[in-house]
XYZ file of C-alpha atoms in Angstrom:
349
model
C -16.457 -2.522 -1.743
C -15.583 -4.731 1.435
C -17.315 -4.585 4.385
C -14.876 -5.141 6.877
C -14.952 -5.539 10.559
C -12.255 -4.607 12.893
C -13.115 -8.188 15.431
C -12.602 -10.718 11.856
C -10.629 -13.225 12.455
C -6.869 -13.662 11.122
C -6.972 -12.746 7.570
C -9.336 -9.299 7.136
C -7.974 -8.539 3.897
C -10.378 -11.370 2.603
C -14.065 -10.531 2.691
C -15.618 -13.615 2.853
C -17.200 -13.359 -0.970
C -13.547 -13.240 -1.797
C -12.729 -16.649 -0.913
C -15.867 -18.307 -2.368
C -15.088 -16.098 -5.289
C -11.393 -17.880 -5.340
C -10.903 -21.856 -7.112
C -9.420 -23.856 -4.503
C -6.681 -25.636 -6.599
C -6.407 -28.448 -3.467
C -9.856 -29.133 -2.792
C -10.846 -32.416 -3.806
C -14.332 -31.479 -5.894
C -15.002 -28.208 -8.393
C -16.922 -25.172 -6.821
C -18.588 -24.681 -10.307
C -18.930 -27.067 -13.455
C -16.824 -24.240 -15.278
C -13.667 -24.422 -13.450
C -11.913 -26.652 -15.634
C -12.182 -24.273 -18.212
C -10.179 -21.965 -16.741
C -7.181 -24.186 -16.763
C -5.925 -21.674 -19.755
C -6.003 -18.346 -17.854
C -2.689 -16.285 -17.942
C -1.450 -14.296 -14.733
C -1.753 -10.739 -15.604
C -0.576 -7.070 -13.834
C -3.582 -4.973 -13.220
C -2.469 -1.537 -13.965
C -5.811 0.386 -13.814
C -9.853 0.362 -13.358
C -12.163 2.381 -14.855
C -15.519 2.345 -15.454
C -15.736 -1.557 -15.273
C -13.177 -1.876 -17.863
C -9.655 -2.915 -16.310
C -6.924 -2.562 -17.977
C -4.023 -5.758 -17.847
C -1.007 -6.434 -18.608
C -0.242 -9.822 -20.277
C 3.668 -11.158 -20.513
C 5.093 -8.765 -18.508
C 9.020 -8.317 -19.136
C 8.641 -10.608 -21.881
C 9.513 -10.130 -25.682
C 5.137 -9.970 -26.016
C 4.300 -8.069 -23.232
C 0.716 -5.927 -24.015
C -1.802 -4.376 -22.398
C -5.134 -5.995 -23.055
C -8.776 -4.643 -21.633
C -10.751 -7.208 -19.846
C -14.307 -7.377 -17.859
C -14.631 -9.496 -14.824
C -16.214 -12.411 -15.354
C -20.171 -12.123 -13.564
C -19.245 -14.524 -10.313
C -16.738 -11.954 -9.392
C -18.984 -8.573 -9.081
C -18.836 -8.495 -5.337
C -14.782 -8.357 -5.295
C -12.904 -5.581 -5.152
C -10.426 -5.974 -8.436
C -7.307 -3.216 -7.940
C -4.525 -1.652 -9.458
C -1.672 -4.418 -8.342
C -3.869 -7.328 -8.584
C -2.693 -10.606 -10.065
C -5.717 -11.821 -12.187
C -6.372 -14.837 -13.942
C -7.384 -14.010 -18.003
C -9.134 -15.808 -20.214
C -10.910 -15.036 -23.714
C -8.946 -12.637 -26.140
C -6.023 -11.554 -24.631
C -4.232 -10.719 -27.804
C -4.649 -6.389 -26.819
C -5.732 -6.147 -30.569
C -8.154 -3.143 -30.644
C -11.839 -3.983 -29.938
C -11.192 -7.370 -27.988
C -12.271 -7.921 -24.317
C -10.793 -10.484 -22.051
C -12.419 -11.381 -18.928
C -10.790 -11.632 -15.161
C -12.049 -14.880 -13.809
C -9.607 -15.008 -10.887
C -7.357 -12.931 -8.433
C -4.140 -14.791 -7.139
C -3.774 -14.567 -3.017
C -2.040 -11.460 -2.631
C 0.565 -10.473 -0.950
C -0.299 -7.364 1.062
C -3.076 -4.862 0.560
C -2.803 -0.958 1.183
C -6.443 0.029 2.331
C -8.077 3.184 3.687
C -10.916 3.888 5.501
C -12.599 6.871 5.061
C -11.905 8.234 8.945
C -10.801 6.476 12.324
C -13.917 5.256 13.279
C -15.167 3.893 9.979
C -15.360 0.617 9.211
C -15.847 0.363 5.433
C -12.812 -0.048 3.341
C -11.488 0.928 0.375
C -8.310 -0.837 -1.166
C -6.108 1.102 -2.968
C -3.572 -1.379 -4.224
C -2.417 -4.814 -3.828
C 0.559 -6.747 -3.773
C 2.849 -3.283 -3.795
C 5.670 -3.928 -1.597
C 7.489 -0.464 -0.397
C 5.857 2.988 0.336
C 7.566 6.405 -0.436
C 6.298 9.093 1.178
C 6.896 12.555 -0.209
C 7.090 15.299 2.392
C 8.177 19.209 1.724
C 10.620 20.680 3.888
C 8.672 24.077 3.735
C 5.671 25.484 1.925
C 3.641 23.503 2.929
C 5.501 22.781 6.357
C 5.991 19.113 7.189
C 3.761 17.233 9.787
C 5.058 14.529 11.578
C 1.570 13.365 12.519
C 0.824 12.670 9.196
C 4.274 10.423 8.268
C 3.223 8.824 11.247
C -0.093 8.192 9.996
C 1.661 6.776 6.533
C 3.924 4.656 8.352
C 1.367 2.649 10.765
C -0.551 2.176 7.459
C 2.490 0.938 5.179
C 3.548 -1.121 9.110
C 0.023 -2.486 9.316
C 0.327 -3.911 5.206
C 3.722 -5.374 5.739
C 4.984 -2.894 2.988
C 8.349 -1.174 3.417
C 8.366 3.043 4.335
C 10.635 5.124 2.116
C 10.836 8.910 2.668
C 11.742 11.967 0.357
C 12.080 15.282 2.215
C 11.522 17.869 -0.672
C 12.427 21.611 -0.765
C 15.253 21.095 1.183
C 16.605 24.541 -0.617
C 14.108 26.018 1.254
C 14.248 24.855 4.854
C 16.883 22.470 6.872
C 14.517 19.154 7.378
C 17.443 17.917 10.296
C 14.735 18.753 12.959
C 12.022 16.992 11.385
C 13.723 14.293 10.441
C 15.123 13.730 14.168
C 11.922 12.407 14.787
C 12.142 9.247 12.726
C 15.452 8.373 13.815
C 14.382 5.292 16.075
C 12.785 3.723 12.483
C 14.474 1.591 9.736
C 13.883 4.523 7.475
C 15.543 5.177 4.316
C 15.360 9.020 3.703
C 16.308 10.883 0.632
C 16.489 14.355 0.687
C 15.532 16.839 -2.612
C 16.130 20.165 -3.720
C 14.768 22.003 -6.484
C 18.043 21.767 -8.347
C 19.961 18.371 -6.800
C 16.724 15.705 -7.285
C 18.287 12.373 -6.144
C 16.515 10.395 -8.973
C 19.503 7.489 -9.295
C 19.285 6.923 -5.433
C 15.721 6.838 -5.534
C 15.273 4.805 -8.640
C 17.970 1.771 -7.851
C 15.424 1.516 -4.762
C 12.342 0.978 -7.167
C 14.081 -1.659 -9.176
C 12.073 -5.190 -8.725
C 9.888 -3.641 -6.399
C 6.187 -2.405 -6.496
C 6.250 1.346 -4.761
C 3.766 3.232 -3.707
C 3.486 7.309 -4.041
C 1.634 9.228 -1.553
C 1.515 12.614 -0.330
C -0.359 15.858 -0.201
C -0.457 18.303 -2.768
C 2.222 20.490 -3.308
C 4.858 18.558 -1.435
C 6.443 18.185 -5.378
C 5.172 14.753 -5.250
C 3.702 14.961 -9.153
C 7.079 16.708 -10.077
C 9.082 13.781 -8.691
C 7.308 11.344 -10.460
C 7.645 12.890 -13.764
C 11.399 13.285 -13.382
C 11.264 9.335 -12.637
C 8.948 8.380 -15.687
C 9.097 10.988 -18.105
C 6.260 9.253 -20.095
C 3.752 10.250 -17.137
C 3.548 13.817 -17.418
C 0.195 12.965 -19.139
C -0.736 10.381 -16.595
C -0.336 12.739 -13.884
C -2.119 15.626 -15.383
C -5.518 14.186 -16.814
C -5.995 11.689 -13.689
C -9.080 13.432 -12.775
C -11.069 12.586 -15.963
C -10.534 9.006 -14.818
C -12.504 9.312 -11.533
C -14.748 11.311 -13.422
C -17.398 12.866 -10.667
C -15.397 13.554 -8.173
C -14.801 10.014 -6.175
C -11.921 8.981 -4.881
C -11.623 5.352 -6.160
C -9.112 2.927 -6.913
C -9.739 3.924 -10.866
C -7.780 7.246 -9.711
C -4.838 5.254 -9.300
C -2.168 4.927 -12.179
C 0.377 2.284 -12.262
C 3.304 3.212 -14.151
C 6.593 1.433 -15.589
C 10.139 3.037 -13.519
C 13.095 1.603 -16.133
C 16.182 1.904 -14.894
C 20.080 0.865 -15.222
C 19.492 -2.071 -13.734
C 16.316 -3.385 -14.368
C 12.123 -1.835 -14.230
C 9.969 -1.458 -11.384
C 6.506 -0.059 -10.781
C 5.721 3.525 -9.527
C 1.981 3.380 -8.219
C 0.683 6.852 -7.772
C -2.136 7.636 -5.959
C -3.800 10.891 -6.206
C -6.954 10.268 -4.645
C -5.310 9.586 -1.217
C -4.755 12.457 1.329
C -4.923 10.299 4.348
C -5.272 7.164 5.609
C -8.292 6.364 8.164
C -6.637 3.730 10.436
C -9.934 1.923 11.490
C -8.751 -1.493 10.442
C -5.104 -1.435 11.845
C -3.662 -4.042 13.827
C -1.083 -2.725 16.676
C 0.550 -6.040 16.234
C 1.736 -5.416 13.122
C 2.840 -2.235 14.222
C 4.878 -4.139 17.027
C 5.845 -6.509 14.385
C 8.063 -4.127 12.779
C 10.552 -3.141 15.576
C 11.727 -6.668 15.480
C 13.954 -6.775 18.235
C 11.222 -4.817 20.262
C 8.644 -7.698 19.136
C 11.033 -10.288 20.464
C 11.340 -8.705 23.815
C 7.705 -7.637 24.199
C 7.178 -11.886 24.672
C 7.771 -11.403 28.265
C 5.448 -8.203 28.443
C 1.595 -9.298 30.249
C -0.863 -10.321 28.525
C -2.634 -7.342 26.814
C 0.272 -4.711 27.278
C 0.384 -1.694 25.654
C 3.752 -1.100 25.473
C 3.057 2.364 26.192
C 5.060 4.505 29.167
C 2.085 4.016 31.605
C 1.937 0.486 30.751
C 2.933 -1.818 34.221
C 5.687 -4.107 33.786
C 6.270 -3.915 30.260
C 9.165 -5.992 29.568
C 9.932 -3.387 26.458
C 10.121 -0.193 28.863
C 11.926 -2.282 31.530
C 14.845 -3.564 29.261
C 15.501 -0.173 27.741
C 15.368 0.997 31.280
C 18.452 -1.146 31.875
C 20.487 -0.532 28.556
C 19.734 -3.857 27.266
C 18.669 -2.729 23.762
C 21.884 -0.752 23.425
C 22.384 3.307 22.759
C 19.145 3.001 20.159
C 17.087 1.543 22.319
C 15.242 4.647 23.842
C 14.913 6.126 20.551
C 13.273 2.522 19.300
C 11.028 3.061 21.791
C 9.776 6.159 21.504
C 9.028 5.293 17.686
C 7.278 2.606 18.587
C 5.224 4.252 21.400
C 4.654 7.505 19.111
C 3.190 5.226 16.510
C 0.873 3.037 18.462
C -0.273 6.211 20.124
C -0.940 7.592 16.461
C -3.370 4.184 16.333
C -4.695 4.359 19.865
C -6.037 7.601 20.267
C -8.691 6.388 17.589
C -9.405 3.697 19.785
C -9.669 4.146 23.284
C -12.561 1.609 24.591
């Protein structure tokens, strides 16, 4: 568990146990007599937690690839190890039955997907690192779609630097162009399903080299589209709950599993423990950050804007005003503004 405060400096996705936990390969003296031991770990996928017991994968893509269990090594037991982790392995990493390697290491990640547990609440929980695109599944119908909670998936997947995919599904049973109207100002791939026309070769070429992760609520057909993309889940999907055993909603609920496709295999993270993401530790920037040409213009703005409509001489709402961010503009805005609203009403001072 981190304990995370909203006013850290730069880099919150590092508790500060984290980096004394991590070997400085520059500095000029060893944190412990036993780093140079190390020198022999191998970079390895974490695909899964349970129980204290992760499970790695060693030579990914190559000709050896196999999954091995490991512990973490005792230094490490205030880190929070997750499914997407890079870890450093030493000990006996052949995966024969019995063994035991141990995680003495996680490589700087890349982006982190975290939760907290409402608006307000400070304590984190990550649910996977390093994953690089998002796909949220939405139904057209039964249960009706809520834009309020895409939006609430997007500023997360914004705030991680991780890129949004959406799947409308049921589309046999209800015409998503309304919904969908309101995410026309975003750089949004969509992909719509229906019961009998599942686009699983547009949707899989998109989860080729990439990390993706799954969320949604129940019985938006998220499990069902999953299956159809790795047929060798149906059993991951269905005994998930015996992992996280009593109930909790931990990153052990979270299964990584292997897309393979025409043109090369990705990684399908689903996670069934998340129904929503508490956005305590967002940062607007970020949010900002990902309407580029918004972020460019939003230099002039005052110090402190909020780029919202009341917001006095925003340089955003002025040059949109004037045409001068073309026939998309408005609708640019109005993302924008919808989803740092989504953030600020948690947040008002």
């Amino acid at each position: 568990m981190s304990w995370l405060e909203d006013d850290e400096d730069d880099e919150p996705e590092f508790d500060e146990t984290t980096l004394r936990a991590r070997p400085n390969p520059k500095a000029n003296r060893p944190r412990t007599k036993r780093r140079p031991a190390h020198a022999d770990a191998v970079i390895a996928r974490v695909l899964g937690v349970d129980r204290g017991r992760y499970t790695v994968l060693v030579d990914e893509d190559a000709p050896d690839e196999r999954r091995v269990s490991a512990t973490r090594a005792r230094e490490l037991r205030r880190m929070q190890i997750v499914t997407g982790d890079r870890a450093r392995v030493v000990g006996d990493i052949s995966g024969d039955e019995g063994t035991l390697g141990r995680i003495v290491g996680i490589e700087e990640r890349t982006s982190l997907l975290r939760r907290s547990a409402d608006d307000t609440d400070q304590v984190e929980r990550i649910i996977v690192a390093n994953a690089d695109q998002m796909l949220i599944v939405v139904a057209a119908a039964d249960p009706e779609p809520r834009e309020r909670l895409v939006d609430r998936y997007l500023v997360a997947a914004l705030d991680a630097g991780v890129r949004p995919l959406l799947v409308v599904t049921k589309t046999d049973l209800a015409d998503p162009a309304e919904f969908l109207s309101h995410f026309e100002g975003l750089d949004l791939e969509v992909f719509t399903s229906a019961q009998e026309e599942m686009p699983l070769e547009r949707i899989g070429a998109e989860l080729i080299g990439h990390s993706t992760v799954f969320v949604g609520h129940s019985g938006v057909g998220k499990s069902t589209l999953v299956n159809a993309l790795v047929p060798s889940a149906m059993r991951a999907t269905g005994h998930v709950n015996e992992v996280t055993g009593r109930g909790r909603h931990t990153s052990s609920s979270t299964v990584s599993l292997r897309y393979r496709g025409d043109g090369g295999n990705g990684w399908v993270i689903d996670t069934p423990g998340v129904r929503s993401f508490g956005l305590g530790h967002v940062d607007p920037a970020n949010i900002l950050g990902a309407f580029t040409e918004l972020a460019e213009v939003a230099k002039d703005c005052p110090r402190g804007c909020t780029h919202l409509p009341d917001a006095p001489d925003c340089a955003i709402v002025e040059a949109v005003a004037e045409g001068r961010l073309g026939p998309n503009g408005p609708a640019r805005l109005d993302s924008l503004q919808r989803l740092l609203l989504t953030f600020g009403h948690h947040h008002q001072p």
